[in-house]
PDB file of C-alpha atoms and ligand atoms in Angstrom:
ATOM      1  CA  UNK H   1     123.044 145.509 174.192  1.00 62.00           C
ATOM      2  CA  UNK H   2     124.843 147.705 171.682  1.00 66.00           C
ATOM      3  CA  UNK H   3     127.509 146.064 169.604  1.00 71.00           C
ATOM      4  CA  UNK H   4     131.014 147.336 170.343  1.00 73.00           C
ATOM      5  CA  UNK H   5     132.393 149.707 167.707  1.00 76.00           C
ATOM      6  CA  UNK H   6     134.395 148.076 164.923  1.00 83.00           C
ATOM      7  CA  UNK H   7     138.109 147.975 165.630  1.00 90.00           C
ATOM      8  CA  UNK H   8     139.660 150.908 163.826  1.00 94.00           C
ATOM      9  CA  UNK H   9     143.044 152.576 164.346  1.00 94.00           C
ATOM     10  CA  UNK H  10     141.194 155.390 166.194  1.00 95.00           C
ATOM     11  CA  UNK H  11     139.349 152.989 168.527  1.00 96.00           C
ATOM     12  CA  UNK H  12     142.576 151.068 169.199  1.00 96.00           C
ATOM     13  CA  UNK H  13     144.462 154.270 169.953  1.00 96.00           C
ATOM     14  CA  UNK H  14     141.829 155.532 172.392  1.00 97.00           C
ATOM     15  CA  UNK H  15     141.639 152.136 174.137  1.00 97.00           C
ATOM     16  CA  UNK H  16     145.420 152.331 174.513  1.00 97.00           C
ATOM     17  CA  UNK H  17     145.250 155.923 175.782  1.00 97.00           C
ATOM     18  CA  UNK H  18     142.639 155.004 178.419  1.00 98.00           C
ATOM     19  CA  UNK H  19     144.249 151.716 179.502  1.00 97.00           C
ATOM     20  CA  UNK H  20     146.454 153.093 182.301  1.00 96.00           C
ATOM     21  CA  UNK H  21     143.488 154.894 183.936  1.00 95.00           C
ATOM     22  CA  UNK H  22     143.721 158.281 185.667  1.00 94.00           C
ATOM     23  CA  UNK H  23     144.502 161.630 184.060  1.00 98.00           C
ATOM     24  CA  UNK H  24     145.726 161.600 180.458  1.00 98.00           C
ATOM     25  CA  UNK H  25     148.969 163.288 179.382  1.00 98.00           C
ATOM     26  CA  UNK H  26     148.289 166.797 178.019  1.00 98.00           C
ATOM     27  CA  UNK H  27     149.852 167.698 174.679  1.00 98.00           C
ATOM     28  CA  UNK H  28     151.903 170.925 174.660  1.00 98.00           C
ATOM     29  CA  UNK H  29     152.097 173.644 171.987  1.00 98.00           C
ATOM     30  CA  UNK H  30     154.457 172.613 169.211  1.00 98.00           C
ATOM     31  CA  UNK H  31     152.723 169.277 168.678  1.00 98.00           C
ATOM     32  CA  UNK H  32     151.064 169.310 165.226  1.00 98.00           C
ATOM     33  CA  UNK H  33     147.937 167.621 166.642  1.00 98.00           C
ATOM     34  CA  UNK H  34     146.996 171.005 168.154  1.00 98.00           C
ATOM     35  CA  UNK H  35     147.155 172.579 164.676  1.00 98.00           C
ATOM     36  CA  UNK H  36     145.527 170.018 162.412  1.00 98.00           C
ATOM     37  CA  UNK H  37     141.899 170.570 163.400  1.00 97.00           C
ATOM     38  CA  UNK H  38     139.497 167.744 164.128  1.00 97.00           C
ATOM     39  CA  UNK H  39     136.947 165.557 162.379  1.00 97.00           C
ATOM     40  CA  UNK H  40     133.280 165.627 163.313  1.00 98.00           C
ATOM     41  CA  UNK H  41     132.220 163.020 165.841  1.00 98.00           C
ATOM     42  CA  UNK H  42     129.873 160.668 163.985  1.00 97.00           C
ATOM     43  CA  UNK H  43     129.709 157.779 166.446  1.00 96.00           C
ATOM     44  CA  UNK H  44     133.202 156.475 165.677  1.00 96.00           C
ATOM     45  CA  UNK H  45     133.717 155.335 169.281  1.00 97.00           C
ATOM     46  CA  UNK H  46     130.319 153.886 170.095  1.00 96.00           C
ATOM     47  CA  UNK H  47     128.458 154.973 173.248  1.00 96.00           C
ATOM     48  CA  UNK H  48     130.500 153.007 175.810  1.00 96.00           C
ATOM     49  CA  UNK H  49     133.946 154.093 174.619  1.00 97.00           C
ATOM     50  CA  UNK H  50     132.698 157.673 174.120  1.00 98.00           C
ATOM     51  CA  UNK H  51     131.512 157.701 177.751  1.00 98.00           C
ATOM     52  CA  UNK H  52     134.906 156.408 178.953  1.00 98.00           C
ATOM     53  CA  UNK H  53     136.760 158.958 176.819  1.00 98.00           C
ATOM     54  CA  UNK H  54     134.609 161.851 178.098  1.00 98.00           C
ATOM     55  CA  UNK H  55     135.162 160.700 181.687  1.00 98.00           C
ATOM     56  CA  UNK H  56     138.926 160.639 181.065  1.00 98.00           C
ATOM     57  CA  UNK H  57     138.736 164.211 179.704  1.00 98.00           C
ATOM     58  CA  UNK H  58     136.829 165.258 182.845  1.00 98.00           C
ATOM     59  CA  UNK H  59     139.349 163.619 185.179  1.00 98.00           C
ATOM     60  CA  UNK H  60     142.248 165.165 183.248  1.00 98.00           C
ATOM     61  CA  UNK H  61     140.650 168.650 183.312  1.00 98.00           C
ATOM     62  CA  UNK H  62     140.117 168.416 187.078  1.00 98.00           C
ATOM     63  CA  UNK H  63     143.624 167.139 187.759  1.00 98.00           C
ATOM     64  CA  UNK H  64     145.323 169.860 185.686  1.00 97.00           C
ATOM     65  CA  UNK H  65     143.362 171.850 187.006  1.00 96.00           C
ATOM     66  CA  UNK H  66     141.539 173.646 184.205  1.00 97.00           C
ATOM     67  CA  UNK H  67     138.066 174.850 183.214  1.00 98.00           C
ATOM     68  CA  UNK H  68     137.991 173.197 179.796  1.00 98.00           C
ATOM     69  CA  UNK H  69     139.768 170.538 177.769  1.00 98.00           C
ATOM     70  CA  UNK H  70     139.506 169.673 174.093  1.00 98.00           C
ATOM     71  CA  UNK H  71     140.223 166.253 172.563  1.00 98.00           C
ATOM     72  CA  UNK H  72     143.289 167.414 170.561  1.00 98.00           C
ATOM     73  CA  UNK H  73     144.901 168.367 173.885  1.00 98.00           C
ATOM     74  CA  UNK H  74     145.117 164.653 174.641  1.00 98.00           C
ATOM     75  CA  UNK H  75     146.151 163.889 171.065  1.00 98.00           C
ATOM     76  CA  UNK H  76     142.721 162.896 169.720  1.00 98.00           C
ATOM     77  CA  UNK H  77     141.468 164.535 166.513  1.00 97.00           C
ATOM     78  CA  UNK H  78     137.760 164.420 167.256  1.00 98.00           C
ATOM     79  CA  UNK H  79     135.398 167.392 167.638  1.00 98.00           C
ATOM     80  CA  UNK H  80     134.763 166.844 171.359  1.00 98.00           C
ATOM     81  CA  UNK H  81     135.492 169.053 174.395  1.00 98.00           C
ATOM     82  CA  UNK H  82     134.485 169.292 178.044  1.00 98.00           C
ATOM     83  CA  UNK H  83     133.982 172.383 180.209  1.00 98.00           C
ATOM     84  CA  UNK H  84     133.383 172.990 183.920  1.00 98.00           C
ATOM     85  CA  UNK H  85     134.167 176.009 186.081  1.00 97.00           C
ATOM     86  CA  UNK H  86     133.360 176.196 189.793  1.00 96.00           C
ATOM     87  CA  UNK H  87     134.530 179.861 189.559  1.00 95.00           C
ATOM     88  CA  UNK H  88     136.207 180.239 192.951  1.00 92.00           C
ATOM     89  CA  UNK H  89     136.942 183.959 192.530  1.00 93.00           C
ATOM     90  CA  UNK H  90     136.381 187.123 194.599  1.00 93.00           C
ATOM     91  CA  UNK H  91     133.129 189.015 194.075  1.00 94.00           C
ATOM     92  CA  UNK H  92     134.800 191.951 192.240  1.00 94.00           C
ATOM     93  CA  UNK H  93     136.399 189.530 189.776  1.00 93.00           C
ATOM     94  CA  UNK H  94     133.113 187.678 189.285  1.00 95.00           C
ATOM     95  CA  UNK H  95     131.339 190.937 188.474  1.00 96.00           C
ATOM     96  CA  UNK H  96     134.057 192.354 186.161  1.00 95.00           C
ATOM     97  CA  UNK H  97     134.635 189.162 184.200  1.00 96.00           C
ATOM     98  CA  UNK H  98     131.224 187.547 184.409  1.00 96.00           C
ATOM     99  CA  UNK H  99     132.939 184.537 185.920  1.00 96.00           C
ATOM    100  CA  UNK H 100     129.899 182.627 187.080  1.00 96.00           C
ATOM    101  CA  UNK H 101     129.908 178.900 187.825  1.00 96.00           C
ATOM    102  CA  UNK H 102     129.615 176.717 184.735  1.00 97.00           C
ATOM    103  CA  UNK H 103     128.415 173.158 185.392  1.00 97.00           C
ATOM    104  CA  UNK H 104     130.118 170.236 183.669  1.00 98.00           C
ATOM    105  CA  UNK H 105     129.181 169.972 179.995  1.00 98.00           C
ATOM    106  CA  UNK H 106     130.253 167.857 177.056  1.00 98.00           C
ATOM    107  CA  UNK H 107     130.444 169.704 173.731  1.00 98.00           C
ATOM    108  CA  UNK H 108     130.219 167.460 170.656  1.00 98.00           C
ATOM    109  CA  UNK H 109     130.704 169.054 167.215  1.00 98.00           C
ATOM    110  CA  UNK H 110     130.390 172.581 168.649  1.00 98.00           C
ATOM    111  CA  UNK H 111     130.633 175.767 166.647  1.00 98.00           C
ATOM    112  CA  UNK H 112     129.940 179.344 167.685  1.00 98.00           C
ATOM    113  CA  UNK H 113     129.017 182.715 166.252  1.00 98.00           C
ATOM    114  CA  UNK H 114     129.101 186.124 167.980  1.00 98.00           C
ATOM    115  CA  UNK H 115     125.846 187.587 169.337  1.00 98.00           C
ATOM    116  CA  UNK H 116     126.124 191.362 168.902  1.00 95.00           C
ATOM    117  CA  UNK H 117     129.236 193.523 168.540  1.00 97.00           C
ATOM    118  CA  UNK H 118     130.409 193.668 172.200  1.00 97.00           C
ATOM    119  CA  UNK H 119     133.873 192.336 172.943  1.00 97.00           C
ATOM    120  CA  UNK H 120     135.535 191.481 176.251  1.00 97.00           C
ATOM    121  CA  UNK H 121     139.301 191.364 176.863  1.00 98.00           C
ATOM    122  CA  UNK H 122     140.916 189.487 179.749  1.00 98.00           C
ATOM    123  CA  UNK H 123     144.010 187.448 180.557  1.00 98.00           C
ATOM    124  CA  UNK H 124     143.536 183.861 179.477  1.00 98.00           C
ATOM    125  CA  UNK H 125     145.710 180.764 179.668  1.00 98.00           C
ATOM    126  CA  UNK H 126     145.814 177.254 178.212  1.00 98.00           C
ATOM    127  CA  UNK H 127     146.825 173.878 179.622  1.00 98.00           C
ATOM    128  CA  UNK H 128     148.764 173.264 176.393  1.00 98.00           C
ATOM    129  CA  UNK H 129     150.755 176.502 176.832  1.00 98.00           C
ATOM    130  CA  UNK H 130     151.880 176.090 180.436  1.00 97.00           C
ATOM    131  CA  UNK H 131     153.402 178.967 182.363  1.00 98.00           C
ATOM    132  CA  UNK H 132     151.961 181.902 180.420  1.00 98.00           C
ATOM    133  CA  UNK H 133     148.845 184.007 179.987  1.00 98.00           C
ATOM    134  CA  UNK H 134     147.873 186.703 177.515  1.00 98.00           C
ATOM    135  CA  UNK H 135     144.980 189.086 176.967  1.00 98.00           C
ATOM    136  CA  UNK H 136     142.476 187.949 174.354  1.00 98.00           C
ATOM    137  CA  UNK H 137     139.623 190.127 173.096  1.00 98.00           C
ATOM    138  CA  UNK H 138     136.672 187.899 172.257  1.00 98.00           C
ATOM    139  CA  UNK H 139     132.983 188.348 171.484  1.00 98.00           C
ATOM    140  CA  UNK H 140     131.281 188.945 174.833  1.00 98.00           C
ATOM    141  CA  UNK H 141     128.356 186.670 173.905  1.00 98.00           C
ATOM    142  CA  UNK H 142     128.216 183.757 171.509  1.00 98.00           C
ATOM    143  CA  UNK H 143     125.609 181.356 170.237  1.00 98.00           C
ATOM    144  CA  UNK H 144     126.939 177.815 170.514  1.00 98.00           C
ATOM    145  CA  UNK H 145     125.441 175.033 168.426  1.00 98.00           C
ATOM    146  CA  UNK H 146     126.322 171.351 168.336  1.00 98.00           C
ATOM    147  CA  UNK H 147     125.345 168.308 170.341  1.00 98.00           C
ATOM    148  CA  UNK H 148     125.826 166.802 173.752  1.00 97.00           C
ATOM    149  CA  UNK H 149     127.310 163.368 174.482  1.00 97.00           C
ATOM    150  CA  UNK H 150     123.889 161.737 173.956  1.00 96.00           C
ATOM    151  CA  UNK H 151     123.582 163.304 170.494  1.00 96.00           C
ATOM    152  CA  UNK H 152     120.915 165.781 171.674  1.00 97.00           C
ATOM    153  CA  UNK H 153     120.992 169.123 169.867  1.00 98.00           C
ATOM    154  CA  UNK H 154     122.691 171.995 171.655  1.00 97.00           C
ATOM    155  CA  UNK H 155     121.782 175.598 170.772  1.00 98.00           C
ATOM    156  CA  UNK H 156     122.520 178.048 173.535  1.00 97.00           C
ATOM    157  CA  UNK H 157     123.759 181.585 174.130  1.00 98.00           C
ATOM    158  CA  UNK H 158     126.756 181.875 176.456  1.00 98.00           C
ATOM    159  CA  UNK H 159     127.856 185.136 178.113  1.00 98.00           C
ATOM    160  CA  UNK H 160     130.568 186.152 180.587  1.00 97.00           C
ATOM    161  CA  UNK H 161     133.408 183.753 181.352  1.00 98.00           C
ATOM    162  CA  UNK H 162     131.540 180.682 180.093  1.00 98.00           C
ATOM    163  CA  UNK H 163     131.421 182.409 176.657  1.00 98.00           C
ATOM    164  CA  UNK H 164     135.209 182.694 176.783  1.00 98.00           C
ATOM    165  CA  UNK H 165     135.591 179.034 177.763  1.00 98.00           C
ATOM    166  CA  UNK H 166     133.392 177.685 174.956  1.00 98.00           C
ATOM    167  CA  UNK H 167     135.202 179.868 172.384  1.00 98.00           C
ATOM    168  CA  UNK H 168     138.633 178.762 173.635  1.00 98.00           C
ATOM    169  CA  UNK H 169     137.694 175.063 173.517  1.00 98.00           C
ATOM    170  CA  UNK H 170     135.904 175.261 170.156  1.00 98.00           C
ATOM    171  CA  UNK H 171     138.949 177.065 168.725  1.00 98.00           C
ATOM    172  CA  UNK H 172     141.101 174.090 169.791  1.00 98.00           C
ATOM    173  CA  UNK H 173     138.886 171.866 167.633  1.00 98.00           C
ATOM    174  CA  UNK H 174     139.687 174.132 164.661  1.00 98.00           C
ATOM    175  CA  UNK H 175     143.453 173.949 165.283  1.00 98.00           C
ATOM    176  CA  UNK H 176     143.622 177.405 166.902  1.00 98.00           C
ATOM    177  CA  UNK H 177     145.399 178.356 170.115  1.00 98.00           C
ATOM    178  CA  UNK H 178     144.410 181.382 172.194  1.00 98.00           C
ATOM    179  CA  UNK H 179     147.776 182.932 171.313  1.00 98.00           C
ATOM    180  CA  UNK H 180     146.582 183.245 167.698  1.00 98.00           C
ATOM    181  CA  UNK H 181     143.984 185.753 168.923  1.00 98.00           C
ATOM    182  CA  UNK H 182     145.958 187.339 171.789  1.00 98.00           C
ATOM    183  CA  UNK H 183     147.518 190.783 172.106  1.00 97.00           C
ATOM    184  CA  UNK H 184     151.187 189.805 171.629  1.00 97.00           C
ATOM    185  CA  UNK H 185     152.492 192.509 173.976  1.00 98.00           C
ATOM    186  CA  UNK H 186     150.281 191.240 176.796  1.00 98.00           C
ATOM    187  CA  UNK H 187     152.113 187.888 177.028  1.00 98.00           C
ATOM    188  CA  UNK H 188     152.953 187.422 180.708  1.00 98.00           C
ATOM    189  CA  UNK H 189     154.433 184.653 182.811  1.00 98.00           C
ATOM    190  CA  UNK H 190     152.017 183.251 185.400  1.00 98.00           C
ATOM    191  CA  UNK H 191     154.201 184.738 188.126  1.00 98.00           C
ATOM    192  CA  UNK H 192     153.905 188.239 186.609  1.00 98.00           C
ATOM    193  CA  UNK H 193     150.119 187.882 186.360  1.00 97.00           C
ATOM    194  CA  UNK H 194     149.998 186.798 189.992  1.00 96.00           C
ATOM    195  CA  UNK H 195     152.225 189.622 191.214  1.00 98.00           C
ATOM    196  CA  UNK H 196     151.117 192.481 188.940  1.00 98.00           C
ATOM    197  CA  UNK H 197     148.038 191.787 186.821  1.00 97.00           C
ATOM    198  CA  UNK H 198     145.492 190.105 189.044  1.00 94.00           C
ATOM    199  CA  UNK H 199     143.185 193.169 188.905  1.00 95.00           C
ATOM    200  CA  UNK H 200     139.644 192.366 187.760  1.00 95.00           C
ATOM    201  CA  UNK H 201     140.335 193.996 184.350  1.00 96.00           C
ATOM    202  CA  UNK H 202     143.542 194.229 182.256  1.00 98.00           C
ATOM    203  CA  UNK H 203     143.532 198.061 181.917  1.00 97.00           C
ATOM    204  CA  UNK H 204     146.659 198.624 184.022  1.00 98.00           C
ATOM    205  CA  UNK H 205     148.459 195.843 182.164  1.00 98.00           C
ATOM    206  CA  UNK H 206     147.476 197.431 178.821  1.00 98.00           C
ATOM    207  CA  UNK H 207     148.951 200.782 179.888  1.00 98.00           C
ATOM    208  CA  UNK H 208     152.130 199.331 181.357  1.00 98.00           C
ATOM    209  CA  UNK H 209     152.838 196.764 178.636  1.00 98.00           C
ATOM    210  CA  UNK H 210     151.566 198.838 175.711  1.00 98.00           C
ATOM    211  CA  UNK H 211     148.690 197.031 174.050  1.00 97.00           C
ATOM    212  CA  UNK H 212     145.180 198.009 172.993  1.00 94.00           C
ATOM    213  CA  UNK H 213     141.907 196.979 174.605  1.00 96.00           C
ATOM    214  CA  UNK H 214     138.620 197.031 172.686  1.00 90.00           C
ATOM    215  CA  UNK H 215     136.388 200.026 173.433  1.00 79.00           C
TER     216      UNK H 215
HETATM  217 ZN1  LIG I   1     143.509 175.574 175.708  1.00 58.76          ZN
END
C-alpha cells in the first residue's frame, strides 16, 4: 500500500476543497489564480488524492456543463486539466467545426505546438467567463505532449474541436484566458450567439460585427 502524501499546505487545501463532495466552485475571471500559471505536477498529491481530485474535476465539468476544466478554474495551481465532449451538435455543425466526440481524458503537464499553418476561427466560451463568447482563431491542428493521470507519456495530434479544447485548457495552465486570443469585436452575450450567431461558421458575425477571420 502506498504511503499517503506528506501533509503540505497544497495537500491540506485540496483535502478541504474535496471534503464537501459534489461539484467544486468554479473560479471566475478577475481572480488572480487564473493569471498566475501553474506548477508542474510531480506527484505532490500522491495517487489516491490525485484520483479524487481528477474525479472532482470530472464531476464539476459535467455539472457546469462544459467540455474541459483546468485545475486553476477550481483554484488549484497544478498543471492538470480534464476534457470530454459528447458533441451533441447537428451534422452541419459537426462537419464545419470538426466537432467530433472526445472521450474523457486527463491531461497532466500538457503543452502543445501547432502542426502546419492552418488556423480555424469559431465562437468559444469559458466556464470562468460566464455569459459571453468570442471568436478565437487557433491552430487547426496541434501536437499535444505531456502525461496522463498514471504518468504515462502522452504525444498525440489533435484536430477539429478537440484541438480547440486542448489548446483552451492548456492555455489556462499558463495563466491565459481565451479572451487574450479572441477577436475583441466578436465578443457576444450567450443570448446574442443563440439568436444570431449559431451558424456553423462565424462569417456572418464577422461581417456584421466587423472583425477579421483568418484566410
Ligand atoms: Zn476556460
